[in-house]
């Protein structure tokens, strides 16, 4: 279902700093704009409560996940809150295995081909290329030439509607969007406008 969601819209919303009281409204405008994967990093205020609210608020075809997951114990808390996707900044095998054992989708962070192959071996569903600012489209193209056919590599970090083209040309089929989409203090209207700009760029480039 994760790959199906990304095939519909390859943009992943990363809501770092989201407060539970704004979760429903932000989730609704993202869903209306076309987002089908939404992530709440665990270093946000009361992240598990925000995950619960998003899961309760949004339709079943929108996957709710947690980011910055660092331990197997956090994996279990995410599952209890209704989260379905585990996103990591790294590729700790203990966390990957815990996520797979819990039946959750998995998107570990990778910064080298060695990490990428190891993460796929552990059952990663998609690979988070992080931080994308230090990689660039040329790196993506080189990796995709050797990774298994069909591997989804999603750059995260510094992605804007204006720099997506080069990554897509290199073979990218998804992006993680952070502060360019949402950051604490933004109004729901601002988030909605950002979401529409990203989705319009995605559709035009695809």
Short mmCIF file of N, CA, C and O in Angstrom, two decimals, residues 32-161:
data_model
loop_
_atom_site.label_atom_id
_atom_site.label_comp_id
_atom_site.label_asym_id
_atom_site.label_seq_id
_atom_site.Cartn_x
_atom_site.Cartn_y
_atom_site.Cartn_z
N UNK A 32 -6.48 16.99 1.17
CA UNK A 32 -7.24 17.65 0.10
C UNK A 32 -6.33 18.03 -1.07
O UNK A 32 -6.75 18.00 -2.24
N UNK A 33 -5.07 18.37 -0.76
CA UNK A 33 -4.12 18.74 -1.82
C UNK A 33 -3.61 17.51 -2.58
O UNK A 33 -3.06 17.67 -3.68
N UNK A 34 -3.77 16.33 -2.00
CA UNK A 34 -3.36 15.12 -2.69
C UNK A 34 -2.33 14.27 -1.97
O UNK A 34 -1.92 13.22 -2.47
N UNK A 35 -1.88 14.70 -0.79
CA UNK A 35 -0.90 13.90 -0.04
C UNK A 35 -1.54 12.63 0.48
O UNK A 35 -2.68 12.64 0.96
N UNK A 36 -0.79 11.52 0.38
CA UNK A 36 -1.30 10.23 0.86
C UNK A 36 -0.34 9.54 1.83
O UNK A 36 -0.60 8.42 2.26
N UNK A 37 0.76 10.20 2.16
CA UNK A 37 1.67 9.71 3.21
C UNK A 37 2.07 10.92 4.06
O UNK A 37 2.59 11.90 3.55
N UNK A 38 1.78 10.84 5.37
CA UNK A 38 2.06 11.93 6.29
C UNK A 38 2.85 11.38 7.47
O UNK A 38 2.47 10.38 8.07
N UNK A 39 3.93 12.08 7.80
CA UNK A 39 4.85 11.61 8.85
C UNK A 39 4.96 12.67 9.95
O UNK A 39 5.11 13.86 9.66
N UNK A 40 4.88 12.21 11.20
CA UNK A 40 5.10 13.08 12.35
C UNK A 40 6.41 12.65 13.02
O UNK A 40 6.48 11.58 13.61
N UNK A 41 7.48 13.45 12.94
CA UNK A 41 8.73 13.10 13.61
C UNK A 41 8.53 13.00 15.13
O UNK A 41 7.78 13.79 15.72
N UNK A 42 9.21 12.04 15.74
CA UNK A 42 9.01 11.81 17.16
C UNK A 42 9.63 12.87 18.05
O UNK A 42 9.40 12.87 19.27
N UNK A 43 10.41 13.79 17.47
CA UNK A 43 10.90 14.91 18.28
C UNK A 43 9.97 16.12 18.18
O UNK A 43 10.37 17.25 18.47
N UNK A 44 8.73 15.86 17.80
CA UNK A 44 7.67 16.88 17.82
C UNK A 44 6.97 16.81 19.18
O UNK A 44 7.08 15.81 19.89
N UNK A 45 6.19 17.86 19.53
CA UNK A 45 5.44 17.82 20.80
C UNK A 45 4.35 16.74 20.76
O UNK A 45 3.56 16.69 19.81
N UNK A 46 4.32 15.86 21.75
CA UNK A 46 3.28 14.81 21.86
C UNK A 46 3.03 14.11 20.51
O UNK A 46 1.90 14.08 20.02
N UNK A 47 4.07 13.54 19.90
CA UNK A 47 3.92 12.99 18.55
C UNK A 47 2.93 11.83 18.45
O UNK A 47 2.21 11.72 17.46
N UNK A 48 2.88 11.00 19.46
CA UNK A 48 1.98 9.84 19.39
C UNK A 48 0.53 10.28 19.39
O UNK A 48 -0.31 9.67 18.73
N UNK A 49 0.22 11.36 20.12
CA UNK A 49 -1.13 11.89 20.11
C UNK A 49 -1.48 12.46 18.73
O UNK A 49 -2.59 12.26 18.22
N UNK A 50 -0.53 13.15 18.11
CA UNK A 50 -0.78 13.68 16.76
C UNK A 50 -1.01 12.54 15.77
O UNK A 50 -1.87 12.63 14.89
N UNK A 51 -0.23 11.47 15.92
CA UNK A 51 -0.41 10.30 15.04
C UNK A 51 -1.81 9.72 15.23
O UNK A 51 -2.50 9.40 14.25
N UNK A 52 -2.24 9.60 16.48
CA UNK A 52 -3.60 9.07 16.75
C UNK A 52 -4.66 9.94 16.09
O UNK A 52 -5.60 9.43 15.47
N UNK A 53 -4.51 11.25 16.22
CA UNK A 53 -5.50 12.17 15.66
C UNK A 53 -5.53 12.09 14.14
O UNK A 53 -6.61 12.03 13.53
N UNK A 54 -4.37 12.08 13.52
CA UNK A 54 -4.31 11.99 12.06
C UNK A 54 -4.93 10.69 11.57
O UNK A 54 -5.68 10.68 10.58
N UNK A 55 -4.64 9.60 12.25
CA UNK A 55 -5.18 8.30 11.82
C UNK A 55 -6.70 8.28 11.95
O UNK A 55 -7.40 7.71 11.10
N UNK A 56 -7.19 8.90 13.01
CA UNK A 56 -8.63 8.94 13.25
C UNK A 56 -9.34 9.87 12.27
O UNK A 56 -10.47 9.64 11.86
N UNK A 57 -8.64 10.94 11.87
CA UNK A 57 -9.25 12.00 11.05
C UNK A 57 -9.28 11.67 9.57
O UNK A 57 -10.27 11.96 8.88
N UNK A 58 -8.21 11.08 9.07
CA UNK A 58 -8.04 10.96 7.61
C UNK A 58 -8.50 9.60 7.08
O UNK A 58 -8.47 8.60 7.79
N UNK A 59 -8.90 9.55 5.80
CA UNK A 59 -9.34 8.30 5.19
C UNK A 59 -8.25 7.22 5.19
O UNK A 59 -7.06 7.52 5.32
N UNK A 60 -8.68 5.99 5.03
CA UNK A 60 -7.76 4.85 5.13
C UNK A 60 -6.70 4.84 4.03
O UNK A 60 -5.65 4.21 4.20
N UNK A 61 -6.96 5.52 2.92
CA UNK A 61 -5.96 5.50 1.84
C UNK A 61 -4.81 6.47 2.10
O UNK A 61 -3.89 6.57 1.28
N UNK A 62 -4.84 7.16 3.23
CA UNK A 62 -3.73 8.03 3.62
C UNK A 62 -2.95 7.33 4.72
O UNK A 62 -3.50 7.04 5.80
N UNK A 63 -1.68 7.02 4.46
CA UNK A 63 -0.86 6.34 5.45
C UNK A 63 -0.26 7.35 6.42
O UNK A 63 0.24 8.40 6.00
N UNK A 64 -0.30 7.01 7.70
CA UNK A 64 0.25 7.88 8.74
C UNK A 64 1.48 7.19 9.32
O UNK A 64 1.45 6.01 9.66
N UNK A 65 2.57 7.96 9.43
CA UNK A 65 3.80 7.37 9.93
C UNK A 65 4.47 8.25 10.96
O UNK A 65 4.01 9.34 11.29
N UNK A 66 5.59 7.74 11.45
CA UNK A 66 6.41 8.47 12.42
C UNK A 66 7.81 8.61 11.85
O UNK A 66 8.34 7.67 11.24
N UNK A 67 8.41 9.78 12.07
CA UNK A 67 9.79 10.00 11.65
C UNK A 67 10.72 10.09 12.84
O UNK A 67 10.28 10.16 13.99
N UNK A 68 12.01 10.10 12.55
CA UNK A 68 13.03 10.15 13.59
C UNK A 68 12.83 9.04 14.62
O UNK A 68 12.93 9.25 15.83
N UNK A 69 12.50 7.86 14.13
CA UNK A 69 12.33 6.69 14.99
C UNK A 69 13.72 6.09 15.23
O UNK A 69 14.42 5.72 14.29
N UNK A 70 14.10 5.98 16.51
CA UNK A 70 15.47 5.61 16.84
C UNK A 70 15.61 4.30 17.60
O UNK A 70 16.72 3.75 17.68
N UNK A 71 14.52 3.77 18.15
CA UNK A 71 14.61 2.56 18.97
C UNK A 71 13.47 1.60 18.67
O UNK A 71 12.39 2.02 18.24
N UNK A 72 13.66 0.30 18.95
CA UNK A 72 12.57 -0.66 18.82
C UNK A 72 11.38 -0.32 19.72
O UNK A 72 10.23 -0.55 19.34
N UNK A 73 11.63 0.23 20.90
CA UNK A 73 10.54 0.60 21.80
C UNK A 73 9.65 1.67 21.16
O UNK A 73 8.41 1.64 21.30
N UNK A 74 10.25 2.60 20.46
CA UNK A 74 9.47 3.63 19.78
C UNK A 74 8.62 3.04 18.67
O UNK A 74 7.50 3.50 18.42
N UNK A 75 9.14 2.02 18.01
CA UNK A 75 8.36 1.34 16.96
C UNK A 75 7.04 0.83 17.54
O UNK A 75 5.96 1.01 16.95
N UNK A 76 7.10 0.21 18.71
CA UNK A 76 5.90 -0.32 19.33
C UNK A 76 4.92 0.79 19.71
O UNK A 76 3.70 0.64 19.55
N UNK A 77 5.43 1.90 20.19
CA UNK A 77 4.57 3.03 20.55
C UNK A 77 3.90 3.63 19.33
O UNK A 77 2.73 4.03 19.38
N UNK A 78 4.62 3.68 18.23
CA UNK A 78 4.04 4.17 16.98
C UNK A 78 2.90 3.26 16.54
O UNK A 78 1.81 3.73 16.15
N UNK A 79 3.13 1.95 16.61
CA UNK A 79 2.08 1.01 16.21
C UNK A 79 0.85 1.15 17.10
O UNK A 79 -0.28 1.16 16.61
N UNK A 80 1.07 1.29 18.40
CA UNK A 80 -0.05 1.45 19.34
C UNK A 80 -0.86 2.71 19.03
O UNK A 80 -2.07 2.75 19.25
N UNK A 81 -0.18 3.74 18.53
CA UNK A 81 -0.86 5.01 18.21
C UNK A 81 -1.60 4.95 16.87
O UNK A 81 -2.30 5.90 16.52
N UNK A 82 -1.41 3.86 16.12
CA UNK A 82 -2.06 3.74 14.83
C UNK A 82 -1.18 4.06 13.65
O UNK A 82 -1.64 4.09 12.50
N UNK A 83 0.11 4.32 13.91
CA UNK A 83 1.04 4.60 12.82
C UNK A 83 1.30 3.36 11.98
O UNK A 83 1.28 2.24 12.48
N UNK A 84 1.56 3.60 10.70
CA UNK A 84 1.76 2.49 9.76
C UNK A 84 3.10 2.50 9.07
O UNK A 84 3.49 1.52 8.44
N UNK A 85 3.84 3.62 9.19
CA UNK A 85 5.12 3.75 8.49
C UNK A 85 6.18 4.20 9.49
O UNK A 85 5.95 5.14 10.26
N UNK A 86 7.33 3.53 9.48
CA UNK A 86 8.45 3.90 10.33
C UNK A 86 9.51 4.56 9.44
O UNK A 86 10.02 3.93 8.51
N UNK A 87 9.81 5.82 9.74
CA UNK A 87 10.82 6.57 8.98
C UNK A 87 11.97 6.87 9.93
O UNK A 87 11.77 7.30 11.07
N UNK A 88 13.19 6.63 9.45
CA UNK A 88 14.38 6.76 10.29
C UNK A 88 15.40 7.67 9.61
O UNK A 88 15.46 7.71 8.38
N UNK A 89 16.24 8.36 10.39
CA UNK A 89 17.31 9.13 9.77
C UNK A 89 18.52 8.26 9.46
O UNK A 89 19.46 8.71 8.83
N UNK A 90 18.48 7.02 9.93
CA UNK A 90 19.62 6.11 9.81
C UNK A 90 19.13 4.72 9.43
O UNK A 90 17.96 4.54 9.06
N UNK A 91 20.00 3.72 9.55
CA UNK A 91 19.63 2.34 9.16
C UNK A 91 20.01 1.33 10.24
O UNK A 91 20.60 0.30 9.95
N UNK A 92 19.65 1.61 11.47
CA UNK A 92 19.92 0.70 12.58
C UNK A 92 19.14 -0.60 12.36
O UNK A 92 17.90 -0.59 12.32
N UNK A 93 19.87 -1.70 12.23
CA UNK A 93 19.22 -2.99 11.92
C UNK A 93 18.21 -3.39 12.98
O UNK A 93 17.19 -4.00 12.67
N UNK A 94 18.46 -3.03 14.24
CA UNK A 94 17.52 -3.40 15.32
C UNK A 94 16.16 -2.75 15.08
O UNK A 94 15.12 -3.35 15.31
N UNK A 95 16.19 -1.50 14.64
CA UNK A 95 14.93 -0.77 14.41
C UNK A 95 14.24 -1.30 13.16
O UNK A 95 13.01 -1.47 13.14
N UNK A 96 15.02 -1.57 12.13
CA UNK A 96 14.43 -2.12 10.91
C UNK A 96 13.72 -3.44 11.20
O UNK A 96 12.59 -3.66 10.75
N UNK A 97 14.38 -4.30 11.96
CA UNK A 97 13.78 -5.60 12.26
C UNK A 97 12.55 -5.48 13.13
O UNK A 97 11.57 -6.21 12.95
N UNK A 98 12.58 -4.54 14.07
CA UNK A 98 11.40 -4.32 14.92
C UNK A 98 10.21 -3.84 14.09
O UNK A 98 9.07 -4.26 14.31
N UNK A 99 10.48 -2.95 13.14
CA UNK A 99 9.40 -2.44 12.29
C UNK A 99 8.81 -3.55 11.43
O UNK A 99 7.59 -3.65 11.28
N UNK A 100 9.66 -4.39 10.87
CA UNK A 100 9.18 -5.49 10.05
C UNK A 100 8.39 -6.49 10.89
O UNK A 100 7.34 -6.99 10.48
N UNK A 101 8.89 -6.77 12.10
CA UNK A 101 8.20 -7.71 12.98
C UNK A 101 6.84 -7.16 13.39
O UNK A 101 5.89 -7.93 13.62
N UNK A 102 6.71 -5.85 13.46
CA UNK A 102 5.44 -5.21 13.84
C UNK A 102 4.49 -5.09 12.65
O UNK A 102 3.36 -4.64 12.81
N UNK A 103 4.95 -5.46 11.46
CA UNK A 103 4.10 -5.39 10.28
C UNK A 103 3.93 -3.98 9.73
O UNK A 103 2.92 -3.68 9.08
N UNK A 104 4.91 -3.12 9.99
CA UNK A 104 4.82 -1.73 9.54
C UNK A 104 5.68 -1.51 8.30
O UNK A 104 6.65 -2.23 8.06
N UNK A 105 5.33 -0.51 7.51
CA UNK A 105 6.15 -0.11 6.37
C UNK A 105 7.41 0.58 6.89
O UNK A 105 7.40 1.20 7.95
N UNK A 106 8.46 0.50 6.10
CA UNK A 106 9.74 0.95 6.60
C UNK A 106 10.49 1.80 5.58
O UNK A 106 10.69 1.41 4.44
N UNK A 107 10.93 3.00 6.05
CA UNK A 107 11.71 3.90 5.20
C UNK A 107 12.93 4.39 5.99
O UNK A 107 12.88 5.44 6.63
N UNK A 108 14.02 3.63 5.96
CA UNK A 108 15.24 4.04 6.66
C UNK A 108 16.02 5.08 5.87
O UNK A 108 15.94 5.15 4.64
N UNK A 109 16.81 5.87 6.60
CA UNK A 109 17.68 6.84 5.96
C UNK A 109 18.98 6.20 5.53
O UNK A 109 19.57 5.42 6.27
N UNK A 110 19.42 6.52 4.32
CA UNK A 110 20.68 5.97 3.80
C UNK A 110 21.50 7.09 3.18
O UNK A 110 20.95 8.03 2.59
N UNK A 111 22.82 6.98 3.32
CA UNK A 111 23.71 8.01 2.75
C UNK A 111 24.85 7.39 1.95
O UNK A 111 25.68 8.12 1.41
N UNK A 112 24.87 6.03 1.87
CA UNK A 112 25.89 5.34 1.07
C UNK A 112 25.24 4.13 0.40
O UNK A 112 24.23 3.61 0.90
N UNK A 113 25.82 3.63 -0.70
CA UNK A 113 25.29 2.42 -1.31
C UNK A 113 25.33 1.23 -0.35
O UNK A 113 24.42 0.38 -0.38
N UNK A 114 26.34 1.16 0.51
CA UNK A 114 26.42 0.05 1.47
C UNK A 114 25.20 0.05 2.38
O UNK A 114 24.58 -0.99 2.62
N UNK A 115 24.83 1.24 2.88
CA UNK A 115 23.65 1.34 3.74
C UNK A 115 22.38 1.00 2.96
O UNK A 115 21.47 0.36 3.49
N UNK A 116 22.33 1.43 1.70
CA UNK A 116 21.14 1.17 0.89
C UNK A 116 20.92 -0.32 0.69
O UNK A 116 19.81 -0.83 0.89
N UNK A 117 21.96 -1.03 0.30
CA UNK A 117 21.82 -2.48 0.08
C UNK A 117 21.50 -3.20 1.39
O UNK A 117 20.68 -4.13 1.41
N UNK A 118 22.12 -2.79 2.48
CA UNK A 118 21.86 -3.42 3.77
C UNK A 118 20.41 -3.20 4.21
O UNK A 118 19.76 -4.12 4.73
N UNK A 119 19.89 -2.00 3.98
CA UNK A 119 18.52 -1.69 4.36
C UNK A 119 17.53 -2.51 3.53
O UNK A 119 16.53 -3.02 4.05
N UNK A 120 17.79 -2.65 2.24
CA UNK A 120 16.92 -3.46 1.39
C UNK A 120 16.95 -4.92 1.83
O UNK A 120 15.91 -5.61 1.83
N UNK A 121 18.10 -5.39 2.23
CA UNK A 121 18.24 -6.77 2.71
C UNK A 121 17.39 -7.00 3.96
O UNK A 121 16.86 -8.09 4.18
N UNK A 122 17.22 -5.95 4.77
CA UNK A 122 16.41 -6.04 5.99
C UNK A 122 14.92 -5.81 5.72
O UNK A 122 14.11 -5.85 6.64
N UNK A 123 14.57 -5.55 4.46
CA UNK A 123 13.15 -5.43 4.12
C UNK A 123 12.63 -4.01 3.97
O UNK A 123 11.41 -3.79 4.02
N UNK A 124 13.51 -3.04 3.80
CA UNK A 124 13.05 -1.66 3.62
C UNK A 124 12.12 -1.55 2.42
O UNK A 124 12.37 -2.14 1.37
N UNK A 125 11.04 -0.80 2.58
CA UNK A 125 10.09 -0.61 1.48
C UNK A 125 10.53 0.50 0.54
O UNK A 125 10.41 0.37 -0.68
N UNK A 126 10.98 1.61 1.11
CA UNK A 126 11.55 2.68 0.32
C UNK A 126 12.78 3.20 1.06
O UNK A 126 12.90 3.02 2.28
N UNK A 127 13.69 3.82 0.35
CA UNK A 127 14.91 4.35 0.95
C UNK A 127 14.85 5.86 1.00
O UNK A 127 14.56 6.52 0.00
N UNK A 128 15.13 6.40 2.18
CA UNK A 128 15.16 7.84 2.38
C UNK A 128 16.59 8.32 2.17
O UNK A 128 17.48 7.99 2.95
N UNK A 129 16.82 9.05 1.09
CA UNK A 129 18.16 9.59 0.81
C UNK A 129 18.34 10.85 1.64
O UNK A 129 17.74 11.88 1.35
N UNK A 130 19.18 10.74 2.69
CA UNK A 130 19.26 11.82 3.66
C UNK A 130 20.70 12.03 4.12
O UNK A 130 21.40 11.06 4.41
N UNK A 131 21.13 13.29 4.14
CA UNK A 131 20.44 14.51 3.69
C UNK A 131 20.65 14.74 2.19
O UNK A 131 21.77 14.66 1.70
N UNK A 132 19.59 15.05 1.49
CA UNK A 132 19.65 15.18 0.04
C UNK A 132 20.54 16.33 -0.40
O UNK A 132 21.12 16.29 -1.49
N UNK A 133 20.70 17.34 0.46
CA UNK A 133 21.52 18.49 0.08
C UNK A 133 22.96 18.08 -0.24
O UNK A 133 23.62 18.70 -1.06
N UNK A 134 23.47 17.05 0.43
CA UNK A 134 24.87 16.68 0.21
C UNK A 134 25.02 15.60 -0.86
O UNK A 134 26.13 15.18 -1.17
N UNK A 135 23.91 15.15 -1.42
CA UNK A 135 23.96 14.10 -2.44
C UNK A 135 23.82 14.69 -3.84
O UNK A 135 24.76 14.81 -4.59
N UNK A 136 22.60 15.06 -4.18
CA UNK A 136 22.35 15.63 -5.50
C UNK A 136 21.92 14.59 -6.52
O UNK A 136 22.10 13.38 -6.33
N UNK A 137 21.34 15.05 -7.62
CA UNK A 137 20.81 14.15 -8.64
C UNK A 137 21.84 13.20 -9.24
O UNK A 137 21.51 12.07 -9.58
N UNK A 138 23.10 13.63 -9.38
CA UNK A 138 24.11 12.75 -9.97
C UNK A 138 24.33 11.51 -9.11
O UNK A 138 24.51 10.40 -9.63
N UNK A 139 24.30 11.70 -7.80
CA UNK A 139 24.44 10.56 -6.88
C UNK A 139 23.25 9.62 -7.02
O UNK A 139 23.40 8.39 -7.08
N UNK A 140 22.05 10.20 -7.07
CA UNK A 140 20.84 9.39 -7.24
C UNK A 140 20.93 8.52 -8.49
O UNK A 140 20.65 7.33 -8.47
N UNK A 141 21.32 9.13 -9.59
CA UNK A 141 21.41 8.40 -10.86
C UNK A 141 22.41 7.25 -10.77
O UNK A 141 22.15 6.14 -11.24
N UNK A 142 23.55 7.50 -10.12
CA UNK A 142 24.56 6.46 -9.97
C UNK A 142 24.06 5.32 -9.09
O UNK A 142 24.28 4.14 -9.40
N UNK A 143 23.38 5.65 -8.01
CA UNK A 143 22.85 4.61 -7.12
C UNK A 143 21.81 3.76 -7.83
O UNK A 143 21.83 2.52 -7.74
N UNK A 144 20.88 4.42 -8.53
CA UNK A 144 19.80 3.68 -9.17
C UNK A 144 20.31 2.76 -10.29
O UNK A 144 19.64 1.80 -10.66
N UNK A 145 21.49 3.05 -10.79
CA UNK A 145 22.08 2.18 -11.82
C UNK A 145 22.49 0.82 -11.24
O UNK A 145 22.59 -0.16 -11.98
N UNK A 146 22.72 0.77 -9.92
CA UNK A 146 23.19 -0.49 -9.32
C UNK A 146 22.20 -1.10 -8.33
O UNK A 146 22.28 -2.30 -8.03
N UNK A 147 21.27 -0.30 -7.81
CA UNK A 147 20.27 -0.84 -6.89
C UNK A 147 19.26 -1.69 -7.66
O UNK A 147 19.11 -1.53 -8.87
N UNK A 148 18.57 -2.62 -6.97
CA UNK A 148 17.58 -3.46 -7.64
C UNK A 148 16.55 -2.63 -8.40
O UNK A 148 16.12 -1.57 -7.92
N UNK A 149 16.15 -3.12 -9.56
CA UNK A 149 15.14 -2.43 -10.36
C UNK A 149 13.86 -2.27 -9.53
O UNK A 149 13.42 -3.19 -8.85
N UNK A 150 13.30 -1.07 -9.55
CA UNK A 150 12.08 -0.81 -8.80
C UNK A 150 12.32 -0.18 -7.44
O UNK A 150 11.36 0.20 -6.76
N UNK A 151 13.59 -0.06 -7.03
CA UNK A 151 13.89 0.58 -5.75
C UNK A 151 13.42 2.03 -5.76
O UNK A 151 13.68 2.76 -6.71
N UNK A 152 12.68 2.42 -4.72
CA UNK A 152 12.24 3.80 -4.59
C UNK A 152 13.18 4.54 -3.67
O UNK A 152 13.36 4.17 -2.50
N UNK A 153 13.81 5.56 -4.21
CA UNK A 153 14.76 6.39 -3.48
C UNK A 153 14.11 7.76 -3.31
O UNK A 153 13.80 8.42 -4.30
N UNK A 154 13.86 8.16 -2.06
CA UNK A 154 13.16 9.42 -1.81
C UNK A 154 14.10 10.42 -1.14
O UNK A 154 14.40 10.29 0.05
N UNK A 155 14.58 11.42 -1.87
CA UNK A 155 15.43 12.45 -1.26
C UNK A 155 14.66 13.26 -0.21
O UNK A 155 13.49 13.59 -0.40
N UNK A 156 15.34 13.55 0.88
CA UNK A 156 14.76 14.36 1.95
C UNK A 156 15.80 15.39 2.37
O UNK A 156 16.96 15.05 2.63
N UNK A 157 15.37 16.66 2.43
CA UNK A 157 16.27 17.72 2.85
C UNK A 157 16.46 18.75 1.76
O UNK A 157 17.09 18.48 0.75
N UNK A 158 15.88 19.92 1.94
CA UNK A 158 16.07 21.02 0.99
C UNK A 158 15.33 20.88 -0.33
O UNK A 158 15.67 21.55 -1.30
N UNK A 159 14.30 20.03 -0.37
CA UNK A 159 13.54 19.85 -1.62
C UNK A 159 12.51 20.97 -1.77
O UNK A 159 11.74 21.24 -0.85
N UNK A 160 12.52 21.63 -2.93
CA UNK A 160 11.56 22.69 -3.24
C UNK A 160 10.90 22.37 -4.58
O UNK A 160 11.40 21.54 -5.35
N UNK A 161 9.77 23.03 -4.87
CA UNK A 161 9.15 22.81 -6.18
C UNK A 161 10.10 23.11 -7.33
O UNK A 161 9.98 22.54 -8.41
#
